[in-house]
mmCIF file of C-alpha atoms in Angstrom:
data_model
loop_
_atom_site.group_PDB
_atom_site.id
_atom_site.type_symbol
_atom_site.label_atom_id
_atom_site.label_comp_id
_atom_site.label_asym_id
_atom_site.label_seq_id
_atom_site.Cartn_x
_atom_site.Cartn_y
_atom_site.Cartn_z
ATOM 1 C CA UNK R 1 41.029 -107.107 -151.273
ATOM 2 C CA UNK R 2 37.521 -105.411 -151.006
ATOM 3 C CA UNK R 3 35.187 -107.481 -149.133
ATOM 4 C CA UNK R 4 31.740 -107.089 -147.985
ATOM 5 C CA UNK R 5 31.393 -106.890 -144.198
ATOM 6 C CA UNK R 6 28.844 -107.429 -141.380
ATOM 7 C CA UNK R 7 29.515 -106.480 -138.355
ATOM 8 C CA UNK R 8 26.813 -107.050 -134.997
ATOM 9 C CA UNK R 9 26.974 -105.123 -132.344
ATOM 10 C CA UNK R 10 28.380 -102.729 -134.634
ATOM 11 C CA UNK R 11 27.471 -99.377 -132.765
ATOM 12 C CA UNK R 12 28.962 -100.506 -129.758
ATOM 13 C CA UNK R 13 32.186 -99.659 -127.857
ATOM 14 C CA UNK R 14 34.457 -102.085 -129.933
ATOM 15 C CA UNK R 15 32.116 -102.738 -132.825
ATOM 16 C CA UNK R 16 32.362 -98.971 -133.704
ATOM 17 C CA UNK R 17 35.736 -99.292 -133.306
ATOM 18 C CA UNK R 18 35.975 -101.937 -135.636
ATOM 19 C CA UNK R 19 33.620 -100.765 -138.476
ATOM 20 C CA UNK R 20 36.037 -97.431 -138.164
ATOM 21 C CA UNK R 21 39.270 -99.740 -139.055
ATOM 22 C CA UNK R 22 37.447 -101.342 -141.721
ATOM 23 C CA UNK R 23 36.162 -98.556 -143.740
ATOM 24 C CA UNK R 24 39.463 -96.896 -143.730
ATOM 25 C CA UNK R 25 40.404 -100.166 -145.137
ATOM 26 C CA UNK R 26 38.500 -100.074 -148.033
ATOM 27 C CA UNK R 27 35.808 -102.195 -147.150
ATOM 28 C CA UNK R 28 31.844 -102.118 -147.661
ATOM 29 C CA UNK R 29 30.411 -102.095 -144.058
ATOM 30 C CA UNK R 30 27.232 -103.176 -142.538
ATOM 31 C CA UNK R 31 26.728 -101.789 -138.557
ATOM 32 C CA UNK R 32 23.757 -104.336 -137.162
ATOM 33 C CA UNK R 33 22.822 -103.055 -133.752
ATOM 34 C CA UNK R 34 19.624 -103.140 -131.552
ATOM 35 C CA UNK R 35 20.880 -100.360 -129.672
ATOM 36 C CA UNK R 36 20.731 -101.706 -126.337
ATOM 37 C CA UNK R 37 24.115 -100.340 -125.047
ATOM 38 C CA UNK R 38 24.884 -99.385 -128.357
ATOM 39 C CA UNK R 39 24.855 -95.668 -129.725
ATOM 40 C CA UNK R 40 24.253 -94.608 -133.477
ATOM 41 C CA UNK R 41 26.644 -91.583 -131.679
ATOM 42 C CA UNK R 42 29.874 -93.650 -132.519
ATOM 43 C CA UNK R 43 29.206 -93.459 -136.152
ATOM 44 C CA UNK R 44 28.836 -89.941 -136.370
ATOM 45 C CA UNK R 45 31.905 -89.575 -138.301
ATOM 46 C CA UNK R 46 30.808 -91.380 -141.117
ATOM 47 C CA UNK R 47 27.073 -92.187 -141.357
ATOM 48 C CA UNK R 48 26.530 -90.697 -144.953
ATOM 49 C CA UNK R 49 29.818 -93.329 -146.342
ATOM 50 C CA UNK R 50 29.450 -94.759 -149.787
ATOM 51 C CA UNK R 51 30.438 -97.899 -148.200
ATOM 52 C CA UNK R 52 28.803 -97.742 -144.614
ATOM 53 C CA UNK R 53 25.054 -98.766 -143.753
ATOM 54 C CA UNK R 54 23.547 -98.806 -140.308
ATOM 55 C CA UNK R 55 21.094 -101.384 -139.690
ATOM 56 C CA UNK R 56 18.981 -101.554 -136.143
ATOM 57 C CA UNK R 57 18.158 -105.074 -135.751
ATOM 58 C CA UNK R 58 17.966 -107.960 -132.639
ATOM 59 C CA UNK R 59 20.505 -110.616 -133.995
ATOM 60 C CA UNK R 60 18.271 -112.687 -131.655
ATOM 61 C CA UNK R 61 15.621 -112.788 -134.910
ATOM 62 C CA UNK R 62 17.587 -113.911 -138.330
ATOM 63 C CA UNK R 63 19.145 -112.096 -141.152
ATOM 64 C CA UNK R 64 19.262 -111.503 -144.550
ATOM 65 C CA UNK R 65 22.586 -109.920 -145.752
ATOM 66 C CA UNK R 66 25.389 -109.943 -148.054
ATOM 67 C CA UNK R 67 28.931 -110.502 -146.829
ATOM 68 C CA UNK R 68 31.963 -112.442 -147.118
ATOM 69 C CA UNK R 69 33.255 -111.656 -143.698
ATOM 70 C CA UNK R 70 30.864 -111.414 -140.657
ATOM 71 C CA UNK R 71 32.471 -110.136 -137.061
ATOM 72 C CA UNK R 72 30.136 -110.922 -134.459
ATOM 73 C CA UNK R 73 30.365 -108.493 -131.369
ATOM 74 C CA UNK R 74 26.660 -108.374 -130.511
ATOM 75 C CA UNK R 75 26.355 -108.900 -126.757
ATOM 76 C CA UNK R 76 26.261 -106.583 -123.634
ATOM 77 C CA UNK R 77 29.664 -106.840 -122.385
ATOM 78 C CA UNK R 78 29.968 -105.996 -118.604
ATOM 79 C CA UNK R 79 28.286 -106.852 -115.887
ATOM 80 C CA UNK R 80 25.828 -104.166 -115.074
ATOM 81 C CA UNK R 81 24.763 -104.496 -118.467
ATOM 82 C CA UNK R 82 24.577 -108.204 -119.257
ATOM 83 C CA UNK R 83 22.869 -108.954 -115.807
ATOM 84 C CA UNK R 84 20.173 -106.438 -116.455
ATOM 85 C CA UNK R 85 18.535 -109.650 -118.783
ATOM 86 C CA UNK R 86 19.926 -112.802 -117.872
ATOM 87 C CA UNK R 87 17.505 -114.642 -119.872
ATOM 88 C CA UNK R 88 18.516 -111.909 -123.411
ATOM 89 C CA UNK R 89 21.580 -112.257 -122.498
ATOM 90 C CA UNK R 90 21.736 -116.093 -122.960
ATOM 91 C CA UNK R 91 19.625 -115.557 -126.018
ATOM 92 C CA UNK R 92 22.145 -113.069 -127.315
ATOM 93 C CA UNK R 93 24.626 -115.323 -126.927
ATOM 94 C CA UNK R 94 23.178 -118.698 -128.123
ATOM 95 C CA UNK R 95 20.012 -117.760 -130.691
ATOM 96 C CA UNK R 96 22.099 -114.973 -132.016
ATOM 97 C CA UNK R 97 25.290 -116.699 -132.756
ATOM 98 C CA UNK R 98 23.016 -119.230 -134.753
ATOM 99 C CA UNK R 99 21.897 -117.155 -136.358
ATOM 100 C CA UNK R 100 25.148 -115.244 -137.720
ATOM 101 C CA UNK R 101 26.247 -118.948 -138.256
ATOM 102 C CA UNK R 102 23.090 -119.658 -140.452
ATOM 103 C CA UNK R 103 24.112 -116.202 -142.394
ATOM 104 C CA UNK R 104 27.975 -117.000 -142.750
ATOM 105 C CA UNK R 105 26.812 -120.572 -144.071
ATOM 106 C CA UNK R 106 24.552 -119.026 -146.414
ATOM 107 C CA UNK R 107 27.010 -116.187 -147.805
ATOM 108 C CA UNK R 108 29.924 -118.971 -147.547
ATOM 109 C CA UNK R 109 31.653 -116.194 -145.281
ATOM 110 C CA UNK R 110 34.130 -116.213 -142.591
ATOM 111 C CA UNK R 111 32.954 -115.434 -139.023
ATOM 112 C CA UNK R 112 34.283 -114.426 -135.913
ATOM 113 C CA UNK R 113 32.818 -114.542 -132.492
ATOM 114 C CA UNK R 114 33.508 -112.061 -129.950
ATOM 115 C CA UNK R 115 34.531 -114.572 -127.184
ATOM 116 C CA UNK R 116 35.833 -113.330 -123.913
ATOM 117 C CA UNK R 117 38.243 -114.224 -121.032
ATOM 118 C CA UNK R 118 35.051 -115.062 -119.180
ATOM 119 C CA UNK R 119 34.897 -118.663 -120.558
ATOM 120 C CA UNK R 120 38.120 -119.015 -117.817
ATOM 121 C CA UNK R 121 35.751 -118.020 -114.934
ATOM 122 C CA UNK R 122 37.531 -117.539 -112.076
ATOM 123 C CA UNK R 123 40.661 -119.321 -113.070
ATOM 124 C CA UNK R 124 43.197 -121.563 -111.421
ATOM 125 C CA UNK R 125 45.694 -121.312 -113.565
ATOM 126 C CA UNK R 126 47.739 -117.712 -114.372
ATOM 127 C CA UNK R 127 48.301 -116.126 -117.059
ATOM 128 C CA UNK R 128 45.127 -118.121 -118.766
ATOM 129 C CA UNK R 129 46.587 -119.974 -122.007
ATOM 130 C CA UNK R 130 43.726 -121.116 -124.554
ATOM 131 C CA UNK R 131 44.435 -124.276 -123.550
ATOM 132 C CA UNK R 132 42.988 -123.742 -120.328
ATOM 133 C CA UNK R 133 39.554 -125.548 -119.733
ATOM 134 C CA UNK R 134 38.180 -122.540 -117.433
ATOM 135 C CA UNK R 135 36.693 -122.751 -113.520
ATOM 136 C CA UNK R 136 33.157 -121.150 -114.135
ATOM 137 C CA UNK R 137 29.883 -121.567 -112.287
ATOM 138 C CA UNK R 138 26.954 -122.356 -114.232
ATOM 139 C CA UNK R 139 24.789 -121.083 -111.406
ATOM 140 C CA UNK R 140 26.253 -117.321 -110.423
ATOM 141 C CA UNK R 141 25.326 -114.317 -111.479
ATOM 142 C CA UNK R 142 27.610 -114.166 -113.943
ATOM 143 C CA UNK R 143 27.061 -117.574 -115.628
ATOM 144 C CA UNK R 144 24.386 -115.719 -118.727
ATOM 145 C CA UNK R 145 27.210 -114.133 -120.347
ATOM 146 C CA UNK R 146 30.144 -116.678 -118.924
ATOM 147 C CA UNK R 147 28.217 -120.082 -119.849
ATOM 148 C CA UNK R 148 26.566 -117.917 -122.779
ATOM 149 C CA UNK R 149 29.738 -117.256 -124.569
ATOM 150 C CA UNK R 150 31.281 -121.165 -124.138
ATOM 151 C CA UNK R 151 28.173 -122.141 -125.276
ATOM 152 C CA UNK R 152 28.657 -119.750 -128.723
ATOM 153 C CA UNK R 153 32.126 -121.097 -128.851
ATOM 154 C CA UNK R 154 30.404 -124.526 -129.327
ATOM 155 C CA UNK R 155 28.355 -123.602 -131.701
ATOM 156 C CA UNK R 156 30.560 -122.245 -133.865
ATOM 157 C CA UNK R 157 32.565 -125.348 -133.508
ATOM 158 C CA UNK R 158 29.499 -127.728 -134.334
ATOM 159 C CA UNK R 159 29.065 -125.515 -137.601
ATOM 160 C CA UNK R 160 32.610 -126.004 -138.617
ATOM 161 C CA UNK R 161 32.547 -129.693 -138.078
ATOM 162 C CA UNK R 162 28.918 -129.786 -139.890
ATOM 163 C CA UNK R 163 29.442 -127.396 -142.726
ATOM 164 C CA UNK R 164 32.343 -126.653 -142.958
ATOM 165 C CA UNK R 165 32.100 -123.693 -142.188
ATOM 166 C CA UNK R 166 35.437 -120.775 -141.324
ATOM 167 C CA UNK R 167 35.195 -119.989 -137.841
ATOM 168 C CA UNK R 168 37.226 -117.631 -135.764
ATOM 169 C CA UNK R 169 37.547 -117.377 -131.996
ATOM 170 C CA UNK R 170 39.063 -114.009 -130.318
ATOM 171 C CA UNK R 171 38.839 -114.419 -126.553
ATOM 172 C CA UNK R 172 38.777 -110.770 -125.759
ATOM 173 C CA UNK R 173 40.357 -109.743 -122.387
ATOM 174 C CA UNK R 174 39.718 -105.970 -120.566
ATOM 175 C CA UNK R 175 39.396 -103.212 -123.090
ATOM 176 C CA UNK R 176 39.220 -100.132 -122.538
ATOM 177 C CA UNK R 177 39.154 -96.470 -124.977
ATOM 178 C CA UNK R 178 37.247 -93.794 -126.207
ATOM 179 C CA UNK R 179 33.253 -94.403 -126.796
ATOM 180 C CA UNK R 180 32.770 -96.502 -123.924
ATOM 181 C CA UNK R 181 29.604 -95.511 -121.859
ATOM 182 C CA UNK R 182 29.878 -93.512 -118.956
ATOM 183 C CA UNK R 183 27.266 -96.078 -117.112
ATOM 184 C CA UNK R 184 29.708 -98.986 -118.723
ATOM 185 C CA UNK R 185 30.264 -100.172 -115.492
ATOM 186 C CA UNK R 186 33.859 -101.520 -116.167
ATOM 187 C CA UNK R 187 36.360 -100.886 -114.215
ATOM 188 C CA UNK R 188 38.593 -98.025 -115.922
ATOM 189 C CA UNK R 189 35.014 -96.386 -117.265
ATOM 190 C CA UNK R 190 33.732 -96.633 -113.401
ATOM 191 C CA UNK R 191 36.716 -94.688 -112.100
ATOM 192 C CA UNK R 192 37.390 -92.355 -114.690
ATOM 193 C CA UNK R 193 34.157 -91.152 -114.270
ATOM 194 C CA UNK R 194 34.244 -91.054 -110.310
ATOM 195 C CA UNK R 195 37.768 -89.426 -110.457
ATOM 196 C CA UNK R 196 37.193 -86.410 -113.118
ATOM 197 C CA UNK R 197 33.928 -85.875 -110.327
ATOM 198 C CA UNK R 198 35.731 -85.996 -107.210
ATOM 199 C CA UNK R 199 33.797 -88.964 -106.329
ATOM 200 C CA UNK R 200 34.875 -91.663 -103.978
ATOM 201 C CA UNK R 201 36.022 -94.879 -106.034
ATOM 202 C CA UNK R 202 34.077 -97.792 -105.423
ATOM 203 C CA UNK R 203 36.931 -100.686 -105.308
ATOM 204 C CA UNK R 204 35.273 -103.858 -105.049
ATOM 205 C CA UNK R 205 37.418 -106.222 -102.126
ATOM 206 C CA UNK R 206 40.258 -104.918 -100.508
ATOM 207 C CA UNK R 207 41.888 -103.993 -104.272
ATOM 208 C CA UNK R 208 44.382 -107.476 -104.995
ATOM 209 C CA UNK R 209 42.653 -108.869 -107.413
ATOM 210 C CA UNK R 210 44.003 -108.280 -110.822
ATOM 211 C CA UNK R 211 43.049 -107.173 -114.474
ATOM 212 C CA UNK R 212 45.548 -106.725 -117.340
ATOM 213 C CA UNK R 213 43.911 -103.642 -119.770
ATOM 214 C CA UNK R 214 43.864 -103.979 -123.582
ATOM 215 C CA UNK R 215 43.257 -100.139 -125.583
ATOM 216 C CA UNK R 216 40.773 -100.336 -127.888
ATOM 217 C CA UNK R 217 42.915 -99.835 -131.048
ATOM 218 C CA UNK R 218 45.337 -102.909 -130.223
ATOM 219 C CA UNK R 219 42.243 -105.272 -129.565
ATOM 220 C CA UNK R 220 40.956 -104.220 -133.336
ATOM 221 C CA UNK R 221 44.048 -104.700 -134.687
ATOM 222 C CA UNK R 222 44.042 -107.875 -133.393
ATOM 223 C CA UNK R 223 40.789 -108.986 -134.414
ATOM 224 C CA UNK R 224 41.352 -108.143 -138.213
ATOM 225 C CA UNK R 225 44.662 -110.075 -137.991
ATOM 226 C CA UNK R 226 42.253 -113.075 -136.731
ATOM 227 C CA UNK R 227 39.987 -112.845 -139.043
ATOM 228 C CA UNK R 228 42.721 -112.609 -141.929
ATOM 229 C CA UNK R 229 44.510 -115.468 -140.515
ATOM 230 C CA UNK R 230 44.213 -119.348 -141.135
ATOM 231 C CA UNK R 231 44.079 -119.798 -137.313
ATOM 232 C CA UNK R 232 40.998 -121.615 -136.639
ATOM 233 C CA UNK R 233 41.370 -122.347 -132.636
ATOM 234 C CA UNK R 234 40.365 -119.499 -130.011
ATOM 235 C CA UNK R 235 42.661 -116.801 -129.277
ATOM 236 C CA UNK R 236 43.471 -114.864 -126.337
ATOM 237 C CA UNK R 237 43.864 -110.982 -127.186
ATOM 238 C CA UNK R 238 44.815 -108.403 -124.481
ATOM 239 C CA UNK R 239 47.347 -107.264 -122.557
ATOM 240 C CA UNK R 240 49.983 -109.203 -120.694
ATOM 241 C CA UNK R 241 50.581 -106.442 -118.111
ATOM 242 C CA UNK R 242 48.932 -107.348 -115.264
ATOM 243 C CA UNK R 243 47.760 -104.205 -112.389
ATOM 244 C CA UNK R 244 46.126 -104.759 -109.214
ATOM 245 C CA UNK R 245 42.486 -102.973 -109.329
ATOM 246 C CA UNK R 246 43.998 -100.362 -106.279
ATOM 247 C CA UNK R 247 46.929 -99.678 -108.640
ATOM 248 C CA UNK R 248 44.855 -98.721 -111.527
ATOM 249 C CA UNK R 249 42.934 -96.632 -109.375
ATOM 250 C CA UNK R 250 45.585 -94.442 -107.713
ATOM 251 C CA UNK R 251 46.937 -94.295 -111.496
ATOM 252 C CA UNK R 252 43.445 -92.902 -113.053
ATOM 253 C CA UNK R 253 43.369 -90.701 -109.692
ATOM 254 C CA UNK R 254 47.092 -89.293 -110.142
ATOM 255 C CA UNK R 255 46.286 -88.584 -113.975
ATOM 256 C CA UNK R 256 43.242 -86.830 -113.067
ATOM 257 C CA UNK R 257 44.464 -84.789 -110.494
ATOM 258 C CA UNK R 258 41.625 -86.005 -108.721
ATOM 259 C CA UNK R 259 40.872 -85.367 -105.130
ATOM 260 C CA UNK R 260 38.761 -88.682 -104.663
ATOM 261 C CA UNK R 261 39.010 -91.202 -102.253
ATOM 262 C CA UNK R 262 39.274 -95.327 -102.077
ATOM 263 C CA UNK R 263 36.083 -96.763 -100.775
ATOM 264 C CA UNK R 264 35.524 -100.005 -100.276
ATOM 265 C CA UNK R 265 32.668 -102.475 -100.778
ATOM 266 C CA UNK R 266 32.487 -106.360 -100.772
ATOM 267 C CA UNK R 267 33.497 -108.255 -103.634
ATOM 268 C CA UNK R 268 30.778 -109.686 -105.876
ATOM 269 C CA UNK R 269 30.128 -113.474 -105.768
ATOM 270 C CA UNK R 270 32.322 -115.205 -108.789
ATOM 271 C CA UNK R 271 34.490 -112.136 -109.854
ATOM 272 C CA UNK R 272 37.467 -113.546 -110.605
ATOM 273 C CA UNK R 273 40.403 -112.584 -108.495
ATOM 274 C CA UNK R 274 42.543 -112.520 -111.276
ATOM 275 C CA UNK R 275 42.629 -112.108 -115.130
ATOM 276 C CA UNK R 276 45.717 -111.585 -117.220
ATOM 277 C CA UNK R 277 46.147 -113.327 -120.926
ATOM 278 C CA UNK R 278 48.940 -115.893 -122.216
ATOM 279 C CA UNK R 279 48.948 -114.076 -125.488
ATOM 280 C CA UNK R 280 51.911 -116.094 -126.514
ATOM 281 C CA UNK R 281 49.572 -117.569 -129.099
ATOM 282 C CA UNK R 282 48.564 -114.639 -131.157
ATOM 283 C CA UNK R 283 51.986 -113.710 -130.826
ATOM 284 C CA UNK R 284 53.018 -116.783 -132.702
ATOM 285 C CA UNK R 285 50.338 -116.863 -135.197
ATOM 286 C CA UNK R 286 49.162 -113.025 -136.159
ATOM 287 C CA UNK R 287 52.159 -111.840 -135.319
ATOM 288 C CA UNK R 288 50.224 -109.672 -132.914
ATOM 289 C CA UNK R 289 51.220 -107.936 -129.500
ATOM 290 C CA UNK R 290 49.504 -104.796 -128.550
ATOM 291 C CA UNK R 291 51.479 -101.709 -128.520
ATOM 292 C CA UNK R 292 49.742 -99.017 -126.130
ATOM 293 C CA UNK R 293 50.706 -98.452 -122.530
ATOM 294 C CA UNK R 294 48.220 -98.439 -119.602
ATOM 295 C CA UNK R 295 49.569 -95.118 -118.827
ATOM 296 C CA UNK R 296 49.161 -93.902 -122.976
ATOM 297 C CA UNK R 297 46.084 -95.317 -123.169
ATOM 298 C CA UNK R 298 44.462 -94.179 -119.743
ATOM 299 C CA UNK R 299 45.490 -90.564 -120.590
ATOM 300 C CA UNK R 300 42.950 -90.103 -124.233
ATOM 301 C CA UNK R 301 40.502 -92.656 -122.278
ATOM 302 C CA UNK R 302 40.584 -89.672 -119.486
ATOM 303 C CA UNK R 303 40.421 -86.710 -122.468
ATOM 304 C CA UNK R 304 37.452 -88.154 -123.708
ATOM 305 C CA UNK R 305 35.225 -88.929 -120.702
ATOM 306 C CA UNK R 306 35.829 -85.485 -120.021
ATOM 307 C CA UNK R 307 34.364 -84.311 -123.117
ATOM 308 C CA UNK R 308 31.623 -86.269 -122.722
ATOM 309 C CA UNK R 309 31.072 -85.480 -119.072
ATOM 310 C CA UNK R 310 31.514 -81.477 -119.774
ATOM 311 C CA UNK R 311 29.145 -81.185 -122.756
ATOM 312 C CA UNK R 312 27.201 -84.490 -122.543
ATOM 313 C CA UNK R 313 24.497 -83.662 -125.211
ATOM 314 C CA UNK R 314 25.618 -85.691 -128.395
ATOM 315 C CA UNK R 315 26.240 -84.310 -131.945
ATOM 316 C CA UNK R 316 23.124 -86.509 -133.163
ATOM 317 C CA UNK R 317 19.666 -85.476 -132.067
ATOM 318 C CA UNK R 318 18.003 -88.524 -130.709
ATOM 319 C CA UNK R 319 14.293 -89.897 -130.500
ATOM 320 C CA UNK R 320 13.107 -92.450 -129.481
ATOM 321 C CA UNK R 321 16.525 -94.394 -127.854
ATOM 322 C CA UNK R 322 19.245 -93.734 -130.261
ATOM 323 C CA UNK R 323 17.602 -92.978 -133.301
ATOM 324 C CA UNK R 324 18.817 -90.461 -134.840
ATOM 325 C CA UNK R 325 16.485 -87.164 -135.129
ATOM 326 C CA UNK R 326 15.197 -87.157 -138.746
ATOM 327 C CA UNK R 327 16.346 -90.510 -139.799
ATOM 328 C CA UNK R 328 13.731 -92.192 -142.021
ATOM 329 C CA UNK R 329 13.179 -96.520 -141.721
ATOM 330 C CA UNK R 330 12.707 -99.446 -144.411
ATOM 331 C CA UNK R 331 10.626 -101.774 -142.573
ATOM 332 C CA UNK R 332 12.250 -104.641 -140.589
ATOM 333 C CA UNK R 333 14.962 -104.493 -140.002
ATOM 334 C CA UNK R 334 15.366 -100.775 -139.907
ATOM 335 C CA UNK R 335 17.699 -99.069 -141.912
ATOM 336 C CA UNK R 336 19.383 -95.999 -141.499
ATOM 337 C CA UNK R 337 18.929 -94.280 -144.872
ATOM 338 C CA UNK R 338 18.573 -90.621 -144.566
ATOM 339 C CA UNK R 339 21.117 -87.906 -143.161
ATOM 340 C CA UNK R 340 20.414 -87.184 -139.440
ATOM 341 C CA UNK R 341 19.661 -83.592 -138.342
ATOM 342 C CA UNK R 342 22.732 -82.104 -136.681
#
């Protein structure tokens, strides 16, 4: 069924992703992005659709739009990024989410919140189930996006019990895939990078600790079959295989044919030691597991960072941040409404 859809942090890694899957649905599409790590790049391949708009906007400041379903993805995702603003990032988080809340109870729309594995913290219990109450420290460096997100989760909880409102909850584990930054500062993104430059790789600790890697394409999957679903509780999506950090480099190394070396530096106060999903839930109730290797996945990750590396000027021409070159702007919030010069 054709529905009208919003999605924040649309012209990000995921979100672009996302609003991809959903146009080839059939779907009307709204991109909302202030373009702090997002890139009007990733919608390059369909810009000028009937069906697609591009709106730059700060969800942080309120919204008026159309939808019936509204996918909220709007928040600087790793830690380089999100600790660049502690305070914007909390804002992000909390002022933003009520804010897509005060839209989805004004359109009568469905919403999901890009949660994250974060709200664990560094857990005590392995593989995290949903059930799990989390081991987080409201204090670290890490607490603006960590205590940010439970505190969305809330929210969107205290609008449901309030209004009535449809809620969904994906708690989004390690994703990786083409369009992610090469300053993303994740883990696969970091050494990709390093390895395809015969650049040491910077492994953080002596390498134990643990991540289990979701592709990009299974995690959107997943988040449509939430959002279709009846499932009203949080979610975990990723991957149950679990890899040390030092296996997933000598993996991105071997693929590369890289000639870099392991260096070491200490571990970063609160990074959890490991991270790896009970997805038995969204097993159970989307009928979802995901369905691309690390291996599979790592191998067009690699293919595109070395694109991007080899000929790093993008198809778009962009002023001014990531508008694009010739793009003309409806006062707030600005809308993308004229073809780009290519």
């Amino acid at each position: 069924m054709f529905k009208k859809v919003v999605v924040t942090g649309g012209a990000g890694f995921v979100g672009s992703h996302l609003v991809k899957a959903l146009l080839e649905q059939g779907h009307s599409v709204v991109s909302v992005d202030n373009f702090c790590t997002g890139r009007a790049e990733n919608h390059k391949d369909y810009l000028n659709h009937d069906n697609f708009k591009l709106i730059e906007h700060d969800v942080c400041d309120p919204l008026e739009l159309e939808a019936d379903q509204i996918y909220h993805l709007a928040c600087p995702a790793s830690p380089v990024h999100y600790q660049a603003d502690h305070v914007k990032t909390l804002q992000t988080s909390f002022l933003g989410m009520m804010n897509l809340l005060d839209l989805a109870k004004q359109n009568k729309a469905r919403i999901l919140q890009a949660s994250t594995s974060e709200v664990y913290g560094d857990p005590l219990e392995h593989p995290q189930a949903e059930s799990y109450l989390g081991n987080t420290n409201c204090f670290g460096e890490r607490a603006c996006y960590d205590e940010g997100k439970r505190a969305g989760e809330a929210l969107c909880y205290a609008y449901q019990k309030e209004f009535g409102l449809e809620v969904r909850i994906a708690r989004i584990f390690n994703t990786y895939g083409p369009s992610m930054q090469i300053n993303d500062g994740r883990v696969v993104s970091n050494f990709i990078v390093q390895a395809l430059e015969n650049k040491p790789i910077t492994i953080y600790g002596d390498g134990s600790q643990t991540r289990s890697f979701c592709y990009v394409s299974d995690l959107v999957d997943g988040l449509i079959r939430l959002m279709n679903s009846d499932v009203s509780v949080p979610v975990n999506l990723g991957n149950q295989h679990e890899f040390t950090i030092l296996e997933a480099a000598e993996l991105i190394i071997e693929l590369t044919g890289s000639k870099s070396v392991i260096e070491r530096r200490p571990l970063p106060s609160d990074d959890p030691k490991v991270r790896c999903p009970n997805t038995a839930k969204a097993k159970r109730e989307l009928g979802w597991v995901p369905n691309v290797s690390f291996r599979e996945g790592l191998e067009t990750t690699i293919s595109y960072f070395d694109q991007r590396l080899s000929d790093p000027k993008p198809v778009l021409t962009m002023l001014n941040g990531d508008r694009p070159n010739g793009a003309t702007y409806s006062r707030e919030p600005r809308i993308f409404v004229s073809k780009p010069a290519v």
